[in-house]
Amino acid sequence: MVIYRDEYRLYNFGPDHPFSPVRLEMLTSLLQALEAWQNPLAPPEATREEVLTVHSERLVKRVEAASRGELYPDLEHYGLGTGDTPVFPGMDRAARILVGGTLEGARRILAGEKRVLQLGGGLHHAQYDRASGFCVYNDLSVAIRHMTRAGLRVAYVDIDVHHGDGVQWIHYEEGEVLTLSLHESGRYLFPGTGHVYEIGRGAGLGKKLNLPLEPFTEDESYLEVFEALVPWALKAFRPDVLVVQAGADAHYLDPLADLLLTTRAYERLFRLLLEYAEAYAGGRVLFTLGGGYSLDGTVRVWALLYHLFHGLPLPERLPEGWLRTWEARLGKPLTPTLHDPEGAYPEIPRREEIAKRNRLTLQRLTELVAPHLLH
């Protein structure tokens, strides 16, 4: 099942902001041009009460007021009105529409659906009391809490290049939620968190896993540590469902970060995540989108996800008409194939050192959490 509505594009911080609704417009038009588009389910927007299951009344009041043009003097204290998360008219409803899509995915899982792809959302930086990093409300945590309140154990896997901090902190003391984030190290990248020693507290101890990766990590090293860590953690935790934040900003073309994944790595990641859902969670998995700021790279990564989710054959070339339309609109050439060309970027001279550091980080993490996760 795919969940989407055109109103997702109302979540719009302005023409110069990297979190652009153009990404969704490009993606849906590409899937239509490839004749892969299937009528999605249009979800209801989340209610105020549903947002309040993970956010404070103080934050929601300020988002609502800012949406009407009424600006509280302490907006920045709540992460609003900043360069990253500027206010815009109708922001509260636009954010609740995205939350509603992910929440509807959770409802469908509880009703017996096995696989759900939410073509939006993934707003993983929003905190209990604060908007952050392009994220006003945390759709992922609203969906996760809905499922845990129904008795499910949820494993959250975040492959966005930025640490999934909001989801981690909201569920930091919850033993029924495993959070697992692979991201570029917070020593170099926003939000500056996601260190290996952030392993949870109370009932959540040992169930919050972070694998901070070295800048310029490439496919081979990323997949090596991913394939060592994720199935090990899932087997130990025994989830009822996976929730996956499928950010595309670890792609080598992304302008905001320094990991170097290609579409080949993303294909492998998506295939593995579907396999892990079958092996460890009864086949149940809810995917959302997330970050991704190279229009060229992001749209192709998410088109890959869509095809693999549906078991469709992967097209070799993108439709000429679609390419011409979007190249004219963007004023620059686009990659004409779904996969990246061979040798797409120069060789990284520190490749072996980077891979070694990532292995050491993995070792430190597993040594820290094993006594708790395997208990």
XYZ file of C-alpha atoms in Angstrom:
375
model
C 0.000 0.000 0.000
C 1.186 3.492 -0.899
C 0.000 6.588 0.958
C 0.152 10.027 -0.643
C -1.840 13.184 -1.262
C -0.900 16.226 -3.317
C -1.363 18.457 -0.249
C 1.946 17.103 1.084
C 3.451 19.829 -1.086
C 1.850 22.489 1.133
C 4.749 21.818 3.526
C 6.814 24.509 1.881
C 9.398 26.763 3.540
C 9.877 28.848 0.394
C 11.610 28.672 -2.996
C 15.168 28.880 -1.634
C 14.789 26.285 1.120
C 16.405 22.859 0.503
C 13.423 20.880 1.887
C 11.521 21.538 -1.311
C 8.120 20.191 -2.393
C 9.633 20.041 -5.903
C 11.149 16.710 -4.833
C 7.704 15.150 -4.531
C 6.487 16.783 -7.730
C 9.474 15.365 -9.620
C 9.099 11.932 -8.033
C 5.399 11.497 -8.723
C 5.755 12.800 -12.288
C 8.654 10.376 -12.897
C 6.659 7.410 -11.601
C 3.763 8.440 -13.820
C 6.072 8.778 -16.846
C 7.449 5.306 -16.110
C 3.857 3.984 -15.915
C 4.645 2.695 -12.423
C 2.263 5.019 -10.543
C -0.573 3.240 -8.796
C -3.416 5.137 -7.181
C -2.308 5.811 -3.603
C -4.452 6.031 -0.504
C -5.115 9.660 0.452
C -4.866 9.865 4.261
C -6.705 12.222 6.608
C -4.697 14.931 8.304
C -3.723 14.222 11.899
C -5.799 15.881 14.581
C -4.411 18.230 17.187
C -4.900 15.528 19.812
C -2.881 13.031 17.763
C 0.009 15.502 17.459
C -0.145 16.003 21.249
C 0.601 12.314 21.812
C 4.278 13.208 21.282
C 4.475 17.033 21.380
C 3.889 19.625 24.085
C 0.885 21.930 24.182
C 3.332 24.873 24.252
C 4.898 23.904 20.933
C 1.590 23.194 19.201
C 0.132 26.547 20.325
C 3.091 28.382 18.831
C 2.905 26.492 15.541
C -0.820 27.231 15.308
C -0.313 30.921 16.055
C 2.589 31.248 13.620
C 0.433 29.600 10.944
C -2.021 32.481 11.370
C 0.699 35.127 11.306
C 0.664 35.658 15.078
C 4.271 35.469 16.205
C 5.092 34.676 19.833
C 8.230 36.539 21.029
C 9.844 33.226 22.097
C 9.383 31.403 18.785
C 13.087 30.712 18.333
C 13.188 28.983 21.729
C 10.796 26.462 20.161
C 12.881 26.113 17.002
C 10.517 28.191 14.858
C 11.284 31.223 12.736
C 14.883 30.087 12.208
C 16.801 29.714 8.960
C 16.246 25.960 9.087
C 12.588 26.013 10.099
C 11.026 29.334 9.073
C 7.325 29.901 9.646
C 4.869 30.049 6.764
C 1.086 30.509 6.496
C -0.799 27.288 7.122
C 2.249 25.548 8.595
C 0.279 23.695 11.282
C -2.123 22.094 8.806
C 0.649 21.307 6.319
C 2.620 19.518 9.038
C -0.466 17.680 10.307
C -1.179 16.426 6.781
C 2.265 14.787 6.702
C 1.777 13.381 10.198
C -1.585 12.034 9.082
C 0.024 10.077 6.265
C 2.501 8.283 8.500
C -0.140 7.741 11.186
C -2.446 6.227 8.590
C 0.393 3.874 7.680
C 0.534 2.753 11.316
C -3.236 2.225 11.361
C -3.027 0.104 8.231
C -0.273 -2.026 9.749
C -2.445 -2.588 12.824
C -5.365 -3.524 10.537
C -3.289 -6.284 8.925
C -1.442 -4.604 6.057
C 2.136 -5.889 5.805
C 3.973 -3.255 3.745
C 3.198 0.454 3.629
C 5.103 3.173 1.768
C 4.329 6.717 2.894
C 5.530 9.023 0.101
C 6.247 11.885 2.476
C 7.058 12.519 6.104
C 10.211 11.320 7.799
C 10.431 14.490 9.917
C 12.825 12.883 12.387
C 14.385 15.989 13.985
C 11.236 17.395 15.628
C 11.472 17.124 19.428
C 8.829 16.903 22.146
C 9.053 20.655 22.806
C 10.855 22.015 19.763
C 10.827 22.103 15.974
C 14.219 21.460 14.434
C 16.047 20.881 11.174
C 13.177 21.423 8.698
C 10.856 19.351 10.948
C 7.836 20.918 12.673
C 6.023 17.833 14.000
C 7.478 14.330 14.290
C 5.251 12.123 12.144
C 7.436 9.086 12.823
C 7.049 9.269 16.596
C 3.295 9.839 16.348
C 3.031 6.641 14.283
C 5.413 4.716 16.545
C 3.503 5.723 19.673
C 0.210 4.746 18.070
C 1.595 1.251 17.449
C 3.238 0.817 20.861
C 0.018 1.857 22.582
C -1.626 -0.975 20.638
C 0.955 -3.378 22.077
C 3.494 -3.628 19.249
C 7.263 -3.624 19.636
C 8.668 -1.202 17.045
C 12.147 -1.177 15.510
C 12.952 2.173 13.920
C 15.740 2.159 11.315
C 16.990 5.534 10.066
C 19.281 5.727 7.013
C 19.060 9.495 6.599
C 22.544 11.068 6.599
C 21.568 13.096 9.684
C 21.041 11.514 13.095
C 17.406 10.685 13.848
C 17.592 12.663 17.074
C 13.945 13.581 17.573
C 12.748 10.000 17.352
C 15.559 8.835 19.620
C 14.926 11.376 22.391
C 11.125 11.073 22.332
C 11.425 7.299 22.896
C 14.682 7.329 24.864
C 13.266 5.609 27.946
C 10.874 3.252 26.155
C 11.803 -0.419 26.100
C 9.285 -1.279 23.387
C 11.035 0.982 20.830
C 14.407 0.163 19.283
C 15.952 3.122 17.447
C 18.822 2.440 15.097
C 20.407 5.333 13.191
C 23.294 5.209 10.714
C 24.450 8.726 9.910
C 27.431 10.936 9.252
C 29.129 11.601 12.577
C 27.727 14.429 14.662
C 31.317 15.658 15.047
C 30.943 17.054 11.541
C 27.233 17.331 10.779
C 23.906 18.620 12.135
C 22.417 17.920 14.667
C 25.695 17.113 16.447
C 24.254 14.092 18.253
C 24.012 10.365 17.582
C 27.137 9.254 19.415
C 27.650 5.598 20.298
C 27.205 6.292 24.018
C 23.593 7.486 23.521
C 22.125 4.057 24.273
C 18.904 4.859 26.121
C 17.873 5.130 29.735
C 15.606 3.162 32.073
C 13.555 0.612 30.162
C 15.134 1.925 26.942
C 18.713 1.183 28.005
C 20.576 -0.642 25.251
C 17.730 -0.084 22.787
C 18.946 3.182 21.260
C 21.741 2.416 18.775
C 23.788 4.955 16.846
C 26.429 4.235 14.239
C 28.138 7.562 13.431
C 30.083 7.149 10.187
C 33.166 8.909 8.924
C 32.765 11.591 6.235
C 33.383 10.167 2.739
C 32.159 6.705 3.707
C 31.455 4.800 0.489
C 29.110 1.966 -0.473
C 31.303 -0.936 0.594
C 32.044 0.314 4.103
C 28.477 1.474 4.719
C 27.002 -1.852 3.647
C 29.600 -3.789 5.652
C 28.617 -2.189 8.958
C 24.904 -2.039 8.093
C 24.774 -5.760 7.354
C 26.696 -6.560 10.543
C 24.621 -4.364 12.855
C 21.010 -4.253 11.716
C 20.073 -7.969 11.569
C 21.988 -8.585 14.815
C 19.980 -5.883 16.597
C 16.656 -6.928 15.094
C 17.177 -10.573 16.003
C 17.915 -9.582 19.607
C 15.040 -7.088 19.906
C 12.320 -9.199 18.179
C 10.143 -6.375 16.808
C 6.582 -6.701 15.577
C 7.110 -4.047 12.900
C 9.879 -2.018 11.265
C 9.564 1.722 10.685
C 12.138 2.967 8.169
C 13.102 6.575 7.550
C 14.465 6.394 3.995
C 16.244 9.723 3.658
C 18.248 9.999 0.434
C 20.815 12.548 1.605
C 23.642 10.039 2.100
C 23.864 10.022 -1.713
C 27.165 11.346 -3.057
C 25.469 14.220 -4.913
C 23.857 15.637 -1.777
C 25.047 19.200 -1.084
C 24.448 19.181 2.690
C 26.537 16.179 3.776
C 29.610 14.119 2.944
C 28.700 10.449 2.692
C 29.200 8.930 -0.738
C 26.511 6.332 -1.311
C 25.479 5.483 -4.857
C 22.124 4.231 -6.038
C 23.623 0.704 -6.089
C 24.050 0.905 -2.324
C 20.501 2.203 -1.899
C 19.143 -0.665 -3.974
C 20.966 -3.109 -1.697
C 19.739 -1.293 1.444
C 16.110 -1.333 0.349
C 16.262 -5.013 -0.626
C 17.827 -5.850 2.735
C 15.251 -3.863 4.692
C 12.424 -5.694 2.932
C 14.178 -8.994 3.714
C 14.713 -8.020 7.351
C 11.033 -7.155 7.698
C 10.185 -10.677 6.536
C 12.818 -12.346 8.715
C 12.372 -10.398 11.953
C 9.027 -8.556 11.943
C 6.481 -10.854 10.327
C 6.810 -8.948 7.048
C 5.494 -5.712 8.572
C 7.283 -2.529 7.517
C 6.329 1.138 7.213
C 8.618 3.274 5.026
C 8.648 7.063 4.985
C 10.741 9.498 2.984
C 12.980 12.088 4.669
C 15.960 14.234 3.755
C 17.509 14.497 0.309
C 18.655 17.775 -1.218
C 20.067 16.848 -4.607
C 16.973 16.728 -6.796
C 18.793 14.470 -9.267
C 19.995 11.943 -6.680
C 17.003 12.057 -4.324
C 14.310 11.468 -6.916
C 16.167 8.488 -8.380
C 16.753 6.949 -4.927
C 13.075 7.216 -4.040
C 12.008 5.914 -7.457
C 14.210 2.901 -6.707
C 12.455 2.417 -3.382
C 9.046 2.610 -5.048
C 9.949 -0.002 -7.666
C 11.518 -2.401 -5.171
C 8.592 -1.970 -2.761
C 6.215 -3.079 -5.534
C 8.519 -5.736 -6.976
C 8.646 -3.904 -10.306
C 11.526 -4.308 -12.780
C 13.975 -1.408 -12.634
C 14.039 0.783 -15.744
C 17.450 1.317 -17.298
C 16.769 4.768 -18.702
C 14.480 7.533 -17.540
C 11.820 8.730 -19.998
C 13.162 11.298 -22.492
C 10.110 13.528 -22.220
C 10.382 13.639 -18.438
C 14.098 14.446 -18.642
C 13.568 17.265 -21.148
C 10.754 18.785 -19.098
C 12.676 18.817 -15.842
C 16.033 19.802 -17.323
C 14.334 22.833 -18.868
C 12.593 23.691 -15.626
C 15.714 23.266 -13.451
C 18.145 24.685 -15.999
C 20.664 21.846 -15.627
C 21.207 18.307 -16.910
C 19.929 15.267 -15.015
C 21.308 11.735 -14.841
C 19.435 9.877 -17.620
C 19.546 6.466 -15.903
C 18.009 5.257 -12.658
C 21.420 4.099 -11.437
C 24.466 6.343 -11.152
C 27.133 6.034 -13.844
C 30.269 4.046 -13.040
C 33.097 6.119 -11.584
C 30.751 8.947 -10.726
C 33.187 10.673 -8.340
C 36.992 10.697 -7.888
C 38.671 7.947 -5.886
C 38.914 8.662 -2.145
C 42.552 8.276 -1.018
C 41.633 7.518 2.644
C 39.221 4.706 1.768
C 40.865 1.997 3.901
C 41.322 4.281 6.902
C 37.669 5.345 6.727
C 36.507 1.719 6.551
C 38.720 0.807 9.516
C 37.339 3.665 11.623
C 33.770 2.602 10.809
C 34.545 -0.972 11.895
C 35.965 0.305 15.176
C 32.856 2.413 15.770
C 30.682 -0.630 15.133
C 32.748 -2.631 17.602
C 32.414 0.054 20.295
C 28.667 0.244 19.776
C 28.042 -3.487 19.940
C 30.197 -3.813 23.068
C 28.198 -1.029 24.744
C 24.705 -2.295 23.956
C 25.155 -6.077 23.890
C 24.818 -6.592 27.667
C 21.457 -4.772 27.610
C 20.033 -5.631 24.177
C 20.770 -9.335 24.523
C 19.524 -9.506 28.124
